XYZ file of C-alpha atoms in Angstrom:
770
model
C 114.339 42.042 76.416
C 111.953 44.089 74.619
C 113.052 47.522 74.340
C 110.004 48.913 73.242
C 107.807 47.075 76.055
C 110.391 48.187 78.579
C 109.846 51.860 77.429
C 106.068 51.251 77.616
C 106.456 50.222 81.199
C 108.515 53.417 82.155
C 106.444 56.218 83.649
C 107.974 58.513 81.645
C 106.562 56.983 78.644
C 102.897 57.560 79.419
C 101.810 61.022 78.427
C 98.221 59.789 79.856
C 99.974 60.267 83.283
C 99.763 64.275 82.920
C 96.102 65.715 82.658
C 96.313 69.172 81.869
C 93.797 70.954 84.297
C 93.940 74.327 83.262
C 91.984 76.778 85.753
C 90.376 74.020 87.727
C 91.933 74.652 91.112
C 90.184 72.598 93.273
C 91.243 70.211 96.060
C 95.309 70.374 94.920
C 97.830 68.178 96.785
C 100.881 70.071 96.235
C 101.583 73.882 95.188
C 104.086 74.423 92.631
C 105.717 77.641 91.781
C 107.874 78.525 88.677
C 110.318 81.182 88.848
C 113.095 82.653 86.444
C 114.702 85.375 84.419
C 112.512 87.245 81.947
C 112.575 85.184 78.479
C 113.698 81.843 79.673
C 110.556 80.135 78.473
C 109.167 79.970 81.922
C 105.607 80.607 80.458
C 106.022 78.029 77.723
C 106.805 75.451 80.884
C 103.836 76.701 82.400
C 101.407 76.153 79.535
C 103.215 72.523 79.013
C 102.180 71.687 82.456
C 98.897 73.269 82.952
C 97.475 73.587 79.277
C 96.761 77.149 77.745
C 93.804 78.100 79.924
C 94.870 79.682 82.938
C 93.545 81.930 85.908
C 95.004 85.364 85.819
C 94.849 88.323 87.978
C 96.766 90.620 90.203
C 98.557 89.767 93.242
C 96.524 91.014 96.399
C 97.698 94.880 96.801
C 99.900 94.843 93.720
C 99.508 95.615 89.894
C 101.766 92.654 88.877
C 100.098 89.991 87.104
C 100.160 86.486 88.075
C 99.135 83.062 86.101
C 97.409 79.975 88.009
C 96.965 76.757 86.638
C 96.592 73.075 87.665
C 97.485 69.318 86.359
C 97.249 65.839 87.689
C 99.998 63.713 87.734
C 100.100 60.050 88.973
C 96.703 60.453 90.892
C 98.065 63.533 92.588
C 96.840 67.094 91.822
C 99.377 70.027 91.637
C 98.596 73.518 91.703
C 101.082 75.835 89.699
C 101.653 79.524 90.305
C 103.622 81.250 87.937
C 105.900 84.096 89.447
C 106.744 87.326 87.572
C 110.020 87.328 85.795
C 112.874 88.776 87.695
C 116.848 88.964 87.379
C 117.285 89.012 91.193
C 115.574 88.814 94.698
C 117.799 91.330 96.194
C 116.364 94.603 94.912
C 113.177 96.218 95.625
C 111.190 96.371 92.612
C 107.275 95.041 92.798
C 108.039 91.905 90.410
C 111.272 91.084 92.927
C 109.167 91.753 95.991
C 106.409 89.255 94.802
C 108.673 86.484 94.014
C 110.881 86.302 96.848
C 107.804 86.660 99.449
C 105.904 84.116 98.021
C 108.958 81.514 97.949
C 109.958 82.595 101.276
C 106.636 83.279 103.175
C 104.113 81.122 100.875
C 106.677 77.957 101.343
C 105.543 76.054 98.141
C 106.117 72.417 98.200
C 108.544 72.751 95.053
C 110.033 75.782 93.229
C 110.892 74.944 89.549
C 113.551 77.261 88.623
C 113.687 77.731 84.814
C 116.880 78.781 83.569
C 117.976 79.564 80.157
C 120.865 76.930 79.135
C 122.288 79.650 76.623
C 122.982 82.140 79.583
C 123.459 79.656 82.422
C 126.153 81.883 84.509
C 123.770 85.132 84.648
C 120.601 82.768 85.357
C 122.474 81.127 88.085
C 122.628 84.238 89.997
C 118.702 83.889 90.640
C 119.121 80.146 91.015
C 121.346 80.596 93.894
C 119.412 83.125 95.376
C 116.348 80.919 95.407
C 118.367 78.073 97.228
C 119.303 80.388 99.872
C 115.585 80.394 101.075
C 114.032 76.920 100.034
C 115.186 73.414 100.114
C 112.799 71.999 97.908
C 113.777 72.940 94.285
C 114.323 71.797 91.012
C 116.216 73.370 88.047
C 114.534 73.295 84.467
C 117.349 73.731 82.186
C 115.255 75.331 79.318
C 116.360 76.109 75.708
C 118.925 73.273 75.450
C 118.078 73.293 71.560
C 119.485 76.884 71.184
C 122.458 76.213 73.374
C 123.557 73.191 71.279
C 122.950 75.327 67.923
C 125.237 77.891 69.685
C 128.036 75.030 70.365
C 127.278 75.526 74.343
C 127.572 72.107 76.398
C 126.514 71.562 79.444
C 127.318 68.640 82.103
C 124.028 68.401 83.767
C 125.014 65.698 86.318
C 127.829 67.691 87.512
C 125.384 70.893 87.552
C 123.054 68.622 89.846
C 125.876 67.723 92.031
C 126.943 71.412 92.614
C 123.558 72.687 93.205
C 122.287 69.711 95.169
C 118.906 69.699 93.536
C 117.606 67.592 90.394
C 118.393 69.159 86.731
C 116.273 68.646 84.110
C 117.704 69.223 80.531
C 114.710 70.836 78.366
C 113.443 72.236 75.266
C 109.916 73.478 76.303
C 108.522 74.810 72.957
C 109.322 71.232 71.320
C 108.089 69.667 74.897
C 111.573 67.819 75.142
C 112.199 67.114 79.007
C 108.689 67.984 80.148
C 108.000 64.432 81.356
C 111.519 64.005 83.241
C 110.592 67.513 84.852
C 107.106 66.036 86.161
C 108.816 63.235 87.695
C 111.570 65.487 89.283
C 108.809 67.686 90.613
C 106.959 64.810 92.052
C 109.846 63.246 93.701
C 110.631 66.492 95.324
C 107.313 67.060 96.442
C 106.681 63.869 97.907
C 110.147 63.830 99.706
C 111.844 60.754 97.652
C 114.352 63.253 96.724
C 115.801 65.057 99.582
C 117.342 68.269 98.345
C 120.545 69.570 99.751
C 121.082 72.621 98.178
C 124.015 74.813 97.758
C 124.365 77.729 99.986
C 126.756 80.862 99.953
C 130.559 79.304 100.957
C 132.313 82.504 100.206
C 130.884 85.153 102.430
C 133.272 87.687 103.904
C 134.209 86.992 107.815
C 132.495 90.358 108.918
C 129.310 89.530 107.152
C 128.900 85.705 108.332
C 129.610 87.290 111.883
C 126.869 90.040 111.218
C 124.261 87.158 109.971
C 125.025 85.102 112.775
C 124.616 87.687 115.439
C 121.173 88.959 113.824
C 120.303 84.888 113.459
C 120.794 84.800 117.345
C 118.345 87.678 118.083
C 115.864 86.470 115.724
C 115.829 82.862 116.781
C 115.486 84.013 120.538
C 112.176 85.717 119.627
C 110.725 83.558 116.726
C 112.185 80.076 117.732
C 112.259 77.373 114.794
C 111.835 80.174 112.058
C 112.832 78.262 108.601
C 115.566 80.273 106.441
C 117.025 82.146 109.495
C 120.312 83.181 107.530
C 118.350 84.746 104.700
C 115.699 86.592 107.021
C 118.678 88.129 108.625
C 120.122 89.253 105.489
C 117.304 90.920 104.139
C 117.061 92.386 107.552
C 120.561 93.743 107.380
C 119.864 95.161 104.041
C 116.995 97.118 105.439
C 114.260 95.225 103.544
C 110.982 97.008 104.783
C 108.684 94.081 104.380
C 110.690 92.189 106.694
C 111.102 95.161 109.328
C 107.103 95.506 108.904
C 106.855 91.699 109.660
C 109.116 91.755 112.885
C 107.136 94.746 114.223
C 103.714 93.435 113.716
C 104.891 89.962 115.007
C 103.617 88.331 111.774
C 107.205 86.862 111.152
C 106.557 84.143 113.724
C 103.929 82.457 111.530
C 106.610 81.393 109.327
C 107.121 78.406 111.243
C 104.254 76.978 110.243
C 104.037 75.011 106.852
C 101.424 77.098 105.067
C 98.966 76.202 102.426
C 100.559 78.722 99.950
C 97.085 79.068 98.443
C 96.591 82.446 96.645
C 93.539 82.095 95.327
C 91.665 80.709 98.614
C 93.256 83.544 100.628
C 91.465 86.016 97.992
C 88.174 84.150 98.272
C 88.162 84.024 102.043
C 89.439 87.074 103.523
C 88.012 86.329 107.057
C 90.468 83.630 107.086
C 93.329 86.107 107.291
C 93.946 88.147 110.353
C 91.634 88.749 113.136
C 92.495 92.667 112.862
C 93.116 94.136 109.394
C 94.707 97.218 111.085
C 97.259 94.867 112.909
C 98.053 92.938 109.631
C 99.038 95.957 107.688
C 97.431 94.741 104.918
C 97.327 98.067 103.073
C 101.125 98.876 104.271
C 102.555 95.955 102.587
C 103.124 93.691 105.229
C 103.671 89.744 104.604
C 99.956 88.844 104.393
C 99.922 90.917 101.316
C 100.812 87.698 99.450
C 97.755 85.971 100.424
C 99.145 84.067 103.496
C 96.995 82.814 106.605
C 98.581 84.457 109.837
C 98.281 83.942 113.457
C 100.074 86.418 115.922
C 102.222 85.205 118.799
C 102.120 86.767 122.146
C 105.551 88.867 121.641
C 106.374 91.930 123.277
C 107.061 95.142 121.295
C 110.132 95.611 123.368
C 111.698 92.075 121.841
C 110.885 92.715 118.439
C 112.378 96.447 118.643
C 115.617 94.808 120.123
C 116.161 92.797 116.922
C 115.649 95.922 114.684
C 118.089 97.594 116.902
C 120.771 94.536 116.656
C 120.219 94.817 112.715
C 120.768 98.477 112.597
C 124.057 98.212 114.459
C 125.382 95.484 112.548
C 124.700 97.329 109.151
C 126.254 100.525 110.347
C 129.490 98.350 111.123
C 129.317 96.484 107.641
C 129.629 99.782 105.876
C 128.002 101.335 102.953
C 129.137 98.631 100.436
C 127.458 95.823 102.150
C 124.943 95.381 99.384
C 127.599 95.216 96.896
C 129.524 92.580 98.557
C 126.235 90.398 98.926
C 125.999 90.582 95.184
C 129.797 89.985 94.650
C 129.579 86.888 96.664
C 126.527 85.479 94.474
C 127.848 86.372 91.148
C 131.451 84.330 92.366
C 129.491 81.399 93.382
C 127.509 81.315 89.773
C 130.638 82.006 88.069
C 132.432 79.078 89.777
C 129.527 76.787 89.113
C 129.403 77.712 85.411
C 133.081 77.329 84.962
C 132.860 73.908 86.354
C 129.761 72.489 84.101
C 129.449 74.746 80.942
C 131.913 74.739 77.777
C 131.988 76.177 74.547
C 132.952 74.041 71.509
C 133.542 74.893 67.716
C 135.106 77.862 65.770
C 131.824 80.280 65.815
C 131.275 82.030 68.820
C 127.525 82.079 70.048
C 124.807 83.959 68.826
C 126.989 84.865 65.649
C 124.238 85.256 63.677
C 121.937 87.278 66.203
C 124.621 89.749 66.742
C 124.817 90.231 62.929
C 121.028 91.039 62.713
C 121.218 93.145 65.866
C 123.848 95.127 64.264
C 121.478 96.201 61.862
C 117.913 96.249 63.577
C 119.460 98.137 66.458
C 121.826 100.409 64.318
C 122.173 104.267 64.708
C 120.868 104.955 61.197
C 118.818 101.604 60.150
C 116.813 100.778 63.319
C 114.369 103.468 63.096
C 113.575 102.762 59.477
C 113.275 99.297 59.755
C 111.193 99.792 62.786
C 108.730 101.921 61.199
C 108.680 99.696 57.755
C 107.596 96.703 59.991
C 104.932 98.227 61.785
C 103.752 100.008 58.671
C 103.644 96.612 57.270
C 102.008 95.309 60.250
C 99.403 98.179 59.862
C 98.854 97.862 55.985
C 98.303 93.965 56.120
C 95.821 94.824 58.883
C 93.822 97.231 57.024
C 94.417 95.388 53.697
C 93.316 92.076 54.963
C 90.522 93.134 57.208
C 88.626 94.490 54.167
C 87.220 90.939 52.976
C 86.301 89.430 56.222
C 84.702 92.771 57.551
C 82.516 92.960 54.385
C 81.457 89.475 54.939
C 80.569 90.002 58.575
C 78.732 93.384 57.907
C 76.723 91.635 54.964
C 76.013 88.738 57.490
C 74.873 90.718 60.672
C 73.606 93.803 58.890
C 72.534 93.041 55.377
C 70.731 89.695 56.244
C 70.264 89.077 59.755
C 68.964 92.854 60.668
C 66.007 92.699 58.093
C 65.099 89.278 59.365
C 65.073 90.481 62.852
C 62.941 93.473 62.070
C 60.437 90.858 60.298
C 60.386 88.701 63.504
C 59.840 91.824 65.365
C 56.731 92.727 63.173
C 55.500 89.170 63.505
C 55.725 89.230 66.953
C 53.937 92.709 67.211
C 56.649 94.319 68.983
C 55.637 98.058 69.486
C 57.742 100.376 66.929
C 59.663 101.897 69.652
C 60.962 98.641 71.247
C 62.018 97.080 68.080
C 63.699 100.460 67.271
C 65.592 100.210 70.716
C 66.476 96.537 70.392
C 67.286 96.050 66.706
C 67.711 99.398 65.140
C 69.660 100.664 68.102
C 71.329 97.976 70.392
C 71.699 95.090 67.950
C 72.812 97.005 64.911
C 75.372 99.031 66.958
C 76.958 95.593 67.979
C 76.967 94.260 64.699
C 79.010 97.386 63.692
C 81.454 96.859 66.238
C 82.017 93.172 65.471
C 82.291 93.534 61.716
C 84.652 96.475 62.116
C 86.563 95.538 64.966
C 87.024 91.911 65.081
C 88.657 91.475 61.673
C 91.483 94.101 62.378
C 92.105 92.725 66.131
C 92.049 89.161 64.695
C 94.891 90.152 62.317
C 96.998 92.759 64.016
C 97.256 91.074 67.347
C 98.662 87.719 66.033
C 101.220 89.826 64.100
C 102.112 91.617 66.822
C 102.427 88.622 68.944
C 104.545 86.822 66.218
C 107.079 89.753 66.344
C 107.186 89.395 70.092
C 107.898 85.805 70.003
C 110.341 86.291 67.152
C 112.067 88.335 69.602
C 111.860 92.040 67.865
C 110.019 93.924 70.035
C 112.630 93.984 72.850
C 114.785 95.613 69.925
C 112.077 98.233 69.483
C 112.198 99.276 73.114
C 115.957 99.297 72.862
C 115.445 101.676 70.130
C 113.164 103.951 71.556
C 114.704 103.634 74.947
C 116.943 106.975 74.547
C 113.840 108.915 73.510
C 111.632 107.987 76.140
C 114.559 108.300 78.753
C 115.002 111.846 77.528
C 111.175 112.345 78.088
C 111.347 111.398 81.320
C 109.424 107.995 80.613
C 110.454 104.310 80.841
C 111.812 102.707 77.577
C 109.329 99.855 77.807
C 106.612 102.524 77.136
C 107.440 101.816 73.443
C 106.216 98.416 73.673
C 102.727 99.699 75.565
C 102.499 102.296 72.851
C 102.788 99.670 70.261
C 100.423 97.208 71.982
C 97.958 100.431 71.661
C 97.934 100.642 67.940
C 96.162 97.425 68.447
C 93.651 98.498 71.325
C 94.187 101.402 73.806
C 92.809 99.066 76.538
C 95.501 96.251 75.703
C 98.055 99.139 75.686
C 97.029 100.134 79.445
C 97.177 96.702 80.616
C 100.788 96.135 79.420
C 101.951 98.911 81.051
C 102.300 96.322 83.856
C 105.678 95.580 82.529
C 106.772 98.883 84.205
C 108.314 98.756 87.389
C 108.097 102.364 88.553
C 104.481 103.543 89.433
C 105.687 106.920 88.196
C 106.588 105.751 84.538
C 103.791 103.199 84.596
C 101.040 106.135 85.128
C 102.892 108.185 82.442
C 102.436 105.217 79.938
C 98.868 104.542 80.841
C 98.163 108.292 80.377
C 99.635 108.896 77.137
C 98.573 105.439 75.719
C 95.439 107.110 73.997
C 97.973 109.072 71.887
C 98.368 105.683 69.774
C 96.055 105.169 67.111
C 94.004 101.963 68.049
C 92.240 99.774 65.230
C 88.925 101.598 66.196
C 90.137 104.754 64.819
C 91.996 103.448 61.615
C 88.939 103.410 59.540
C 88.170 106.623 60.223
C 91.739 108.080 59.480
C 91.649 105.799 56.159
C 87.957 106.872 55.340
C 88.669 110.589 55.394
C 91.973 110.390 54.102
C 90.858 108.689 51.013
C 87.660 111.012 50.237
C 88.998 114.356 50.847
C 92.987 114.550 50.749
C 93.297 111.443 48.087
C 90.948 113.632 45.971
C 92.755 116.552 46.440
C 95.730 115.123 44.095
C 95.927 113.468 40.873
C 94.523 110.154 40.655
C 97.916 108.302 40.399
C 99.052 109.775 43.613
C 95.696 109.485 45.528
C 96.812 105.931 47.059
C 100.155 107.137 48.213
C 99.138 110.713 49.420
C 96.139 109.312 51.238
C 98.428 106.577 53.188
C 101.112 109.241 54.071
C 98.475 111.448 55.451
C 97.276 108.463 57.868
C 101.003 107.539 58.838
C 101.655 111.395 59.254
C 98.870 111.284 61.944
C 100.078 108.032 63.465
C 103.493 109.935 63.974
C 102.219 112.852 65.559
C 100.829 110.495 68.112
C 103.979 109.273 68.756
C 105.426 112.636 68.949
C 102.815 113.857 71.371
C 103.409 111.160 73.661
C 106.831 111.894 74.090
C 105.786 115.600 74.589
C 103.033 114.875 77.120
C 105.410 112.462 79.019
C 108.286 114.988 79.263
C 105.584 117.492 80.537
C 104.356 115.151 83.055
C 107.507 114.081 84.203
C 108.920 117.736 84.863
C 105.394 118.748 86.434
C 102.616 116.620 88.098
C 104.670 113.554 87.997
C 108.281 114.770 88.589
C 111.149 112.332 88.628
C 113.978 110.985 86.849
C 113.636 108.111 84.402
C 114.617 104.735 86.084
C 117.217 102.694 84.578
C 116.309 98.923 83.676
C 117.748 95.827 82.767
C 116.676 95.350 78.984
C 117.662 91.714 77.624
C 117.745 91.165 73.833
C 116.543 87.303 73.760
C 117.813 85.497 70.787
C 115.607 85.132 67.654
C 113.652 82.121 67.569
C 110.973 80.813 65.270
C 107.654 81.800 66.054
C 105.083 79.164 67.565
C 102.285 80.144 64.809
C 99.821 78.129 66.020
C 100.267 78.849 69.693
C 100.296 82.564 68.880
C 97.025 82.575 66.870
C 95.342 80.632 69.848
C 96.633 83.028 72.705
C 96.290 86.115 70.872
C 92.761 85.514 69.543
C 91.517 84.456 73.074
C 93.581 86.499 75.530
C 93.573 89.755 73.405
C 90.928 89.684 71.026
C 88.023 88.255 72.342
C 88.485 89.727 75.679
C 88.975 93.305 74.153
C 86.007 92.623 71.806
C 83.850 91.626 74.576
C 84.201 94.844 76.435
C 83.729 96.904 73.500
C 80.385 94.803 72.689
C 79.212 95.444 76.146
C 79.793 99.004 76.224
C 78.570 99.300 72.073
C 75.219 97.935 73.291
C 73.847 101.063 75.367
C 75.734 103.236 72.902
C 73.386 101.725 70.040
C 70.159 102.395 72.272
C 71.295 106.193 72.824
C 71.754 106.467 68.902
C 68.521 105.557 68.348
C 66.807 107.640 71.309
C 68.462 110.847 70.243
C 67.322 110.575 66.746
C 63.651 109.503 67.558
C 62.711 111.167 70.933
C 61.350 114.591 69.969
C 60.271 117.982 71.682
C 58.084 120.037 69.624
C 58.701 118.276 66.342
C 62.825 118.163 66.618
C 64.338 115.531 67.733
C 67.369 115.465 70.723
C 69.890 114.997 68.027
C 68.709 117.961 66.246
C 68.448 120.240 69.563
C 72.065 119.495 70.476
C 73.520 119.673 66.978
C 71.990 123.229 66.566
C 73.102 124.535 70.072
C 76.665 122.885 69.521
C 77.161 124.204 66.115
C 78.674 127.644 66.896
C 81.436 126.174 69.172
C 82.365 123.416 67.038
C 82.789 125.812 63.994
C 85.525 127.416 66.196
C 87.588 124.412 66.042
C 86.747 123.477 62.556
C 84.313 120.908 63.576
C 80.432 120.634 63.408
C 77.805 119.786 65.753
C 77.185 116.487 64.088
C 81.036 115.361 64.750
C 80.592 116.248 68.729
C 77.487 114.446 69.242
C 79.006 111.446 67.141
C 81.875 111.612 69.540
C 79.781 111.699 72.541
C 77.535 108.677 71.479
C 80.728 106.961 70.275
C 82.742 106.897 73.661
C 81.820 103.257 74.332
C 83.366 102.362 70.833
C 85.044 104.522 68.364
C 83.903 101.834 65.633
C 80.435 103.749 65.374
C 81.977 107.282 64.677
C 81.526 107.277 60.944
C 77.913 105.567 60.841
C 76.804 107.734 63.483
C 78.020 110.855 61.641
C 76.297 109.499 58.373
C 72.992 109.107 60.092
C 73.051 112.351 61.873
C 73.968 114.219 58.672
C 71.232 112.515 56.844
C 68.985 113.419 59.503
C 70.191 117.242 59.654
C 70.168 117.757 55.922
C 67.089 115.726 55.248
C 68.465 113.833 52.169
C 66.208 111.244 50.539
C 66.759 107.463 49.865
C 69.614 107.126 52.173
C 69.282 104.898 55.426
C 66.801 103.149 56.943
C 65.156 105.743 59.111
C 65.954 107.907 62.024
C 68.575 106.390 64.290
C 69.572 103.538 62.101
C 73.012 103.720 61.329
C 74.096 103.941 57.512
C 76.536 101.344 55.797
C 79.406 103.397 54.656
C 80.928 100.724 52.225
C 80.436 102.868 49.115
C 83.405 105.425 49.623
C 81.576 107.723 46.772
C 78.301 107.896 48.537
C 79.792 108.673 51.770
C 81.775 111.608 50.340
C 78.338 113.031 48.739
C 76.496 112.759 52.089
C 79.640 114.479 54.022
C 79.849 117.356 51.297
C 75.917 117.579 51.371
C 76.585 118.260 55.266
C 78.886 121.150 54.370
C 82.312 119.203 54.946
C 85.486 120.778 53.668
C 89.140 119.889 53.504
C 89.506 121.896 56.722
C 86.553 119.771 58.397
C 88.316 116.398 57.304
C 91.790 117.397 58.413
C 90.420 118.546 61.799
C 88.569 115.107 62.323
C 91.396 113.088 61.687
C 93.395 115.152 64.199
C 90.360 114.892 66.544
C 90.169 111.145 65.548
C 93.674 110.919 67.171
C 93.230 113.382 69.949
C 90.069 112.979 71.943
C 88.949 111.042 75.019
C 89.682 107.399 75.438
C 86.688 104.980 74.613
C 84.966 103.683 77.810
C 86.542 100.091 77.700
C 89.804 101.889 78.095
C 88.692 104.467 80.220
C 87.299 101.408 82.574
C 90.658 99.436 82.107
C 92.617 102.687 83.189
C 90.703 102.838 86.514
C 90.986 99.038 87.099
C 94.873 99.506 86.717
C 95.334 102.688 88.458
C 92.496 102.291 91.203
C 92.248 106.151 91.064
C 89.511 108.341 90.006
C 91.860 111.357 89.792
C 94.218 109.605 87.441
C 91.270 108.141 85.336
C 90.037 111.542 84.599
C 93.242 113.090 83.862
C 93.861 110.308 81.153
C 90.543 110.904 79.896
C 90.275 114.815 79.515
C 94.066 115.441 78.885
C 93.636 114.242 75.354
C 90.404 116.013 74.668
C 91.833 119.572 76.057
C 94.689 118.867 73.618
C 92.440 117.829 70.606
C 90.517 121.276 70.862
C 93.516 123.150 71.251
C 95.474 121.406 68.069
C 92.395 121.766 66.059
C 91.854 125.522 67.437
C 95.554 126.148 66.290
C 94.854 124.387 62.772
C 91.452 126.071 62.046
C 93.003 129.688 62.508
C 96.193 128.792 60.600
C 93.842 127.443 58.148
C 91.792 130.981 57.639
C 95.018 133.100 57.737
C 96.219 131.157 54.711
C 93.024 131.323 52.999
């Protein structure tokens, strides 16, 4: 037999059988869902199946993000829904509720359970819970390469027999096992493979009796309902979504083989319930997950009888009922793991990881290492961005801007139209791109590489104690770090925090992280004023120390404000959370570059450009629209100067920050333009309302000194750059995430009030000392 020809004849051999469709979700034959613990490589499996392009959004009525994609295999189209990572389906966090309800009520054709082969026993807890509510599942045993490296051996066939479902050994990062996974999904979806999932065998007698009694009641009112035992168990635990579904009558619709189409349900809300009030859409009923329901004619009395029976059984079971359920599942998982997992070799698993963790999470070295790494990222970002920023500036401003003006003159544009479009809107956009794109294109990949390597969870571990004492969530350390790249991205990252109260605290305080749009202002002002106040040999170190000091002040204020909010308007205790320290892994450099550039950099840059265009128009108008021979800018600056001086600032700074609300990147060029306008310096700039190139540090210093700037002005500007209202991109993102005008206004005005307060204190201390 020709072995090569035999391999080529095997359907597993042909990668062409898989076509990654990305966001093309039309006319799918099967719905597949991916479930699993966090840090199991679920997203990698998702990307291998669907490609890097995906449709992302929130679950209806939730702030939990979801990803959808599609692929075609053997002429069948599969829609893939990536559920949020969760450790259990038995508690009530938003992530767990979304995952459970979609598997139970959405009834996907196949649920792919992605498990970490290096921590199988813990991952089996979730797998066994999923097998209680679906009989169409595949276990993807991921990270097999890491398991082998840590001397962990798993009998895959024995595991498949124990669970009653297909088990595929895989290493998704290297795409090993993905073809076998495609075949297993196809066989389960088409019915070629009939799963016989393992159910709980060791439940106490009183629990079995209670489940049986409630099941009988439910079956009498909602006949032929799938997963009766699980529904009864959740009802015994007092699950509010199940209680609401029984009271509204929605539970009866579960006997239908639903389409599980999340996107279609969102796009066609008229296909949901006839009565929105009856559907309890806003109250968290089953139809929140995008399911098409039709009510049966069931009396309210029959529904209340089910709830009464469940309450009576719950009372008889006692207070330790939940613990009993969890212990039963843990016991089952332990039994399966003991039969299928073995450890060989003399070295214990994760020996190297444990040694590294003793250093990076230690009491004395954890914080210094964390600050050094973050400082290194910032230094690489600032240093590395100088050259590409210069190239972009030369292309977009030095070369293309005069060329556009020549074209406008050749086309006989009125002076005001070319001014608004070219000197205003275009030049503002060019500044944002040249200043903002290079730092983001460096910072976000570096940040993502640290995340991919496994270090960022260690940052959260180190910072957890501080944030917990401040009444906030340990994961706020991650959102704060993301804010150093972009506050809008940091606000979105707050979705990883389950508690709505703590998520809101993280969103409100994220503006205290210096985003990349504010770093150039900090560095330039520190170099011109603080660096020149010391001997030349010390200038660089002192300037850098001043900038780092401002960044550390932002972290300190984030903790202080978090504490204040948690003790007042957002009162509450810090919630506990399970923080898994994943194994250290070699970063996927090319994929990281692609995803961080597309998902983060381009997305944030596009929003900044959209808001910067009208800002450029406004800059030009305030400098060129005159009343009685004075421009609007001059009127505002003269009017606001007395107020600004109280805070150690000036009217130029205030107007620049008002104009620069769309994008912090245009603060310095706007300040320079307004200063030239007010002082009448000749030979600088291209006219009123045209932003000035600040690439010459000495020239910038001369302009600012001519505008009356002192060391106090510089220090207060650095403080005000840290503490002022978020940019419009971030404000818009806060509103999108909170859906609340009230909290958006609090997030916008709180830093501004704090900024004026600290500048006022600094100014009066300065005057007392001098």
